[in-house]
Amino acid sequence: MPDNCLFCKIIRGEIPASKLYEDDEVLAFRDIAPQAPVHFLVIPKKHLSGPSAVSIEDEQLVGKLMRIGSEIAAKEGVPHFRVVFNNGSQAGQTVFHLHMHILGGRHMAWPPG
Ligand code: 5GP
Ligand code: ZN
């Protein structure tokens, strides 16, 4: 768990977050700068720098992010939602701890910008 990783700090409780779900493997919390009426992040507690760092042993964990995220989206009242994983700075990644964005509650344009 890198000391200087923002999301590891949220996991450790060193930085507050509006938590929606937590278990021993996964944490979900609201994005601090929401880009839609509902915008939250689902992250593994294991530090992985992004999608490119996912290995075979993480496959089940990454699937769990999607299941948990979908369940939270339903509870939040947004059965239609956009799922985003940014990988690398050119793709818009700013926090280098794997995270799944879920955005809902408004129309989503395609393709994304
Ligand atoms: P990325 O651009 O890396 O895909 O997404 C990082 C996300 O983390 C951004 O949507 C940003 O608003 C969010 N974020 C950055 N710092 C914090 C924080 O301290 N707390 C929360 N809840 N979200 C954050
Ligand atoms: Zn981390």
PDB file of C-alpha atoms and ligand atoms in Angstrom:
ATOM      1  CA  MET A   1       0.000   0.000   0.000  1.00  0.00           C
ATOM      2  CA  PRO A   2       1.935   3.047  -1.172  1.00  0.00           C
ATOM      3  CA  ASP A   3       2.101   5.737   1.518  1.00  0.00           C
ATOM      4  CA  ASN A   4       1.472   8.564  -0.931  1.00  0.00           C
ATOM      5  CA  CYS A   5      -1.490   7.059  -2.818  1.00  0.00           C
ATOM      6  CA  LEU A   6      -4.638   9.153  -2.332  1.00  0.00           C
ATOM      7  CA  PHE A   7      -7.031   6.226  -2.530  1.00  0.00           C
ATOM      8  CA  CYS A   8      -4.887   4.082  -0.191  1.00  0.00           C
ATOM      9  CA  LYS A   9      -5.181   7.004   2.260  1.00  0.00           C
ATOM     10  CA  ILE A  10      -8.973   6.939   1.890  1.00  0.00           C
ATOM     11  CA  ILE A  11      -8.925   3.162   2.479  1.00  0.00           C
ATOM     12  CA  ARG A  12      -6.843   3.669   5.635  1.00  0.00           C
ATOM     13  CA  GLY A  13      -9.213   6.407   6.825  1.00  0.00           C
ATOM     14  CA  GLU A  14      -6.534   9.119   6.674  1.00  0.00           C
ATOM     15  CA  ILE A  15      -8.664  11.162   4.255  1.00  0.00           C
ATOM     16  CA  PRO A  16     -12.450  11.304   4.685  1.00  0.00           C
ATOM     17  CA  ALA A  17     -14.791  10.078   1.977  1.00  0.00           C
ATOM     18  CA  SER A  18     -18.522   9.685   1.579  1.00  0.00           C
ATOM     19  CA  LYS A  19     -18.591   5.888   1.676  1.00  0.00           C
ATOM     20  CA  LEU A  20     -21.352   3.896   0.009  1.00  0.00           C
ATOM     21  CA  TYR A  21     -20.043   0.350   0.551  1.00  0.00           C
ATOM     22  CA  GLU A  22     -17.109  -1.344   2.229  1.00  0.00           C
ATOM     23  CA  ASP A  23     -15.922  -4.897   2.822  1.00  0.00           C
ATOM     24  CA  ASP A  24     -12.512  -6.509   3.210  1.00  0.00           C
ATOM     25  CA  GLU A  25     -11.731  -6.249  -0.527  1.00  0.00           C
ATOM     26  CA  VAL A  26     -13.689  -3.329  -1.960  1.00  0.00           C
ATOM     27  CA  LEU A  27     -14.576   0.274  -1.099  1.00  0.00           C
ATOM     28  CA  ALA A  28     -17.089   2.524  -2.874  1.00  0.00           C
ATOM     29  CA  PHE A  29     -17.399   6.264  -2.255  1.00  0.00           C
ATOM     30  CA  ARG A  30     -18.813   9.354  -3.913  1.00  0.00           C
ATOM     31  CA  ASP A  31     -16.560  11.270  -6.301  1.00  0.00           C
ATOM     32  CA  ILE A  32     -15.477  14.601  -4.793  1.00  0.00           C
ATOM     33  CA  ALA A  33     -16.125  16.378  -8.127  1.00  0.00           C
ATOM     34  CA  PRO A  34     -19.230  14.649  -9.514  1.00  0.00           C
ATOM     35  CA  GLN A  35     -19.677  14.744 -13.282  1.00  0.00           C
ATOM     36  CA  ALA A  36     -23.276  13.495 -13.127  1.00  0.00           C
ATOM     37  CA  PRO A  37     -26.115  13.562 -10.564  1.00  0.00           C
ATOM     38  CA  VAL A  38     -24.801  10.198  -9.330  1.00  0.00           C
ATOM     39  CA  HIS A  39     -21.031   9.691  -9.590  1.00  0.00           C
ATOM     40  CA  PHE A  40     -19.160   7.301  -7.382  1.00  0.00           C
ATOM     41  CA  LEU A  41     -15.973   5.244  -7.502  1.00  0.00           C
ATOM     42  CA  VAL A  42     -15.538   1.559  -6.726  1.00  0.00           C
ATOM     43  CA  ILE A  43     -11.985   0.525  -5.861  1.00  0.00           C
ATOM     44  CA  PRO A  44     -10.146  -2.578  -4.720  1.00  0.00           C
ATOM     45  CA  LYS A  45      -8.394  -2.263  -1.380  1.00  0.00           C
ATOM     46  CA  LYS A  46      -5.417  -3.923  -3.036  1.00  0.00           C
ATOM     47  CA  HIS A  47      -3.252  -1.219  -4.592  1.00  0.00           C
ATOM     48  CA  LEU A  48      -3.141  -1.686  -8.352  1.00  0.00           C
ATOM     49  CA  SER A  49      -2.016   1.337 -10.378  1.00  0.00           C
ATOM     50  CA  GLY A  50      -4.730   0.934 -13.039  1.00  0.00           C
ATOM     51  CA  PRO A  51      -6.317  -1.453 -15.531  1.00  0.00           C
ATOM     52  CA  SER A  52      -2.935  -2.292 -17.078  1.00  0.00           C
ATOM     53  CA  ALA A  53      -1.722  -3.576 -13.709  1.00  0.00           C
ATOM     54  CA  VAL A  54      -4.516  -6.156 -13.389  1.00  0.00           C
ATOM     55  CA  SER A  55      -3.183  -9.720 -13.498  1.00  0.00           C
ATOM     56  CA  ILE A  56      -4.831 -13.139 -13.584  1.00  0.00           C
ATOM     57  CA  GLU A  57      -5.021 -13.311  -9.799  1.00  0.00           C
ATOM     58  CA  ASP A  58      -7.047 -10.065  -9.769  1.00  0.00           C
ATOM     59  CA  GLU A  59      -9.705 -11.116 -12.272  1.00  0.00           C
ATOM     60  CA  GLN A  60     -12.289 -12.108  -9.666  1.00  0.00           C
ATOM     61  CA  LEU A  61     -11.692  -8.892  -7.738  1.00  0.00           C
ATOM     62  CA  VAL A  62     -12.239  -6.746 -10.833  1.00  0.00           C
ATOM     63  CA  GLY A  63     -15.491  -8.585 -11.557  1.00  0.00           C
ATOM     64  CA  LYS A  64     -16.565  -7.857  -8.002  1.00  0.00           C
ATOM     65  CA  LEU A  65     -16.111  -4.124  -8.626  1.00  0.00           C
ATOM     66  CA  MET A  66     -18.711  -4.382 -11.374  1.00  0.00           C
ATOM     67  CA  ARG A  67     -21.172  -6.386  -9.296  1.00  0.00           C
ATOM     68  CA  ILE A  68     -20.893  -4.063  -6.298  1.00  0.00           C
ATOM     69  CA  GLY A  69     -21.048  -0.972  -8.500  1.00  0.00           C
ATOM     70  CA  SER A  70     -24.205  -2.204 -10.210  1.00  0.00           C
ATOM     71  CA  GLU A  71     -25.865  -2.963  -6.879  1.00  0.00           C
ATOM     72  CA  ILE A  72     -25.048   0.525  -5.574  1.00  0.00           C
ATOM     73  CA  ALA A  73     -26.294   2.129  -8.805  1.00  0.00           C
ATOM     74  CA  ALA A  74     -29.624   0.334  -8.358  1.00  0.00           C
ATOM     75  CA  LYS A  75     -29.843   1.563  -4.754  1.00  0.00           C
ATOM     76  CA  GLU A  76     -29.000   5.081  -5.918  1.00  0.00           C
ATOM     77  CA  GLY A  77     -31.897   4.914  -8.373  1.00  0.00           C
ATOM     78  CA  VAL A  78     -29.846   4.924 -11.590  1.00  0.00           C
ATOM     79  CA  PRO A  79     -30.420   1.644 -13.462  1.00  0.00           C
ATOM     80  CA  HIS A  80     -28.865   3.262 -16.550  1.00  0.00           C
ATOM     81  CA  PHE A  81     -25.279   4.265 -15.940  1.00  0.00           C
ATOM     82  CA  ARG A  82     -21.884   4.729 -17.560  1.00  0.00           C
ATOM     83  CA  VAL A  83     -18.875   2.705 -16.360  1.00  0.00           C
ATOM     84  CA  VAL A  84     -15.437   4.254 -16.918  1.00  0.00           C
ATOM     85  CA  PHE A  85     -11.933   3.045 -16.204  1.00  0.00           C
ATOM     86  CA  ASN A  86      -9.257   5.529 -17.260  1.00  0.00           C
ATOM     87  CA  ASN A  87      -5.835   4.034 -17.974  1.00  0.00           C
ATOM     88  CA  GLY A  88      -2.921   6.457 -18.255  1.00  0.00           C
ATOM     89  CA  SER A  89      -2.795  10.239 -18.175  1.00  0.00           C
ATOM     90  CA  GLN A  90      -3.735  10.736 -21.832  1.00  0.00           C
ATOM     91  CA  ALA A  91      -6.920   8.772 -21.162  1.00  0.00           C
ATOM     92  CA  GLY A  92      -7.706  11.032 -18.213  1.00  0.00           C
ATOM     93  CA  GLN A  93      -6.333   9.008 -15.311  1.00  0.00           C
ATOM     94  CA  THR A  94      -5.268  11.300 -12.479  1.00  0.00           C
ATOM     95  CA  VAL A  95      -5.245   8.902  -9.513  1.00  0.00           C
ATOM     96  CA  PHE A  96      -3.028   5.891 -10.027  1.00  0.00           C
ATOM     97  CA  HIS A  97      -4.999   3.419  -7.924  1.00  0.00           C
ATOM     98  CA  LEU A  98      -7.433   1.323  -9.971  1.00  0.00           C
ATOM     99  CA  HIS A  99     -10.938   2.756  -9.791  1.00  0.00           C
ATOM    100  CA  MET A 100     -14.191   2.198 -11.598  1.00  0.00           C
ATOM    101  CA  HIS A 101     -16.303   5.301 -12.149  1.00  0.00           C
ATOM    102  CA  ILE A 102     -20.067   4.903 -12.208  1.00  0.00           C
ATOM    103  CA  LEU A 103     -21.999   7.883 -13.559  1.00  0.00           C
ATOM    104  CA  GLY A 104     -25.755   8.103 -13.848  1.00  0.00           C
ATOM    105  CA  GLY A 105     -28.801  10.314 -13.638  1.00  0.00           C
ATOM    106  CA  ARG A 106     -28.316  12.151 -16.932  1.00  0.00           C
ATOM    107  CA  HIS A 107     -28.041  11.348 -20.624  1.00  0.00           C
ATOM    108  CA  MET A 108     -24.565  10.087 -21.572  1.00  0.00           C
ATOM    109  CA  ALA A 109     -23.113  11.106 -24.920  1.00  0.00           C
ATOM    110  CA  TRP A 110     -21.277   8.674 -27.164  1.00  0.00           C
ATOM    111  CA  PRO A 111     -18.438   8.715 -28.038  1.00  0.00           C
ATOM    112  CA  PRO A 112     -16.932  10.113 -24.834  1.00  0.00           C
ATOM    113  CA  GLY A 113     -14.705  13.150 -25.257  1.00  0.00           C
TER     114      GLY A 113
HETATM  115  P1  5GP B   1      -9.422   9.564 -12.820  1.00  0.00           P
HETATM  116  O1  5GP B   1      -9.359  10.917 -13.476  1.00  0.00           O
HETATM  117  O2  5GP B   1      -8.083   9.153 -12.265  1.00  0.00           O
HETATM  118  O3  5GP B   1     -10.061   8.499 -13.660  1.00  0.00           O
HETATM  119  O4  5GP B   1     -10.433   9.722 -11.609  1.00  0.00           O
HETATM  120  C1  5GP B   1     -10.057  10.175 -10.345  1.00  0.00           C
HETATM  121  C2  5GP B   1     -11.311  10.678  -9.684  1.00  0.00           C
HETATM  122  O5  5GP B   1     -11.043  10.833  -8.305  1.00  0.00           O
HETATM  123  C3  5GP B   1     -11.775  12.032 -10.203  1.00  0.00           C
HETATM  124  O6  5GP B   1     -13.096  11.907 -10.720  1.00  0.00           O
HETATM  125  C4  5GP B   1     -11.704  12.936  -8.986  1.00  0.00           C
HETATM  126  O7  5GP B   1     -12.763  13.865  -8.914  1.00  0.00           O
HETATM  127  C5  5GP B   1     -11.743  11.948  -7.836  1.00  0.00           C
HETATM  128  N1  5GP B   1     -11.053  12.401  -6.645  1.00  0.00           N
HETATM  129  C6  5GP B   1      -9.832  13.012  -6.581  1.00  0.00           C
HETATM  130  N2  5GP B   1      -9.493  13.263  -5.307  1.00  0.00           N
HETATM  131  C7  5GP B   1     -10.531  12.809  -4.543  1.00  0.00           C
HETATM  132  C8  5GP B   1     -10.764  12.802  -3.133  1.00  0.00           C
HETATM  133  O8  5GP B   1      -9.953  13.250  -2.325  1.00  0.00           O
HETATM  134  N3  5GP B   1     -11.938  12.252  -2.716  1.00  0.00           N
HETATM  135  C9  5GP B   1     -12.861  11.743  -3.593  1.00  0.00           C
HETATM  136  N4  5GP B   1     -13.987  11.232  -3.068  1.00  0.00           N
HETATM  137  N5  5GP B   1     -12.662  11.729  -4.929  1.00  0.00           N
HETATM  138  C10 5GP B   1     -11.516  12.259  -5.383  1.00  0.00           C
HETATM  139 ZN    ZN B   2      -3.363   2.963  -3.675  1.00  0.00          ZN
END
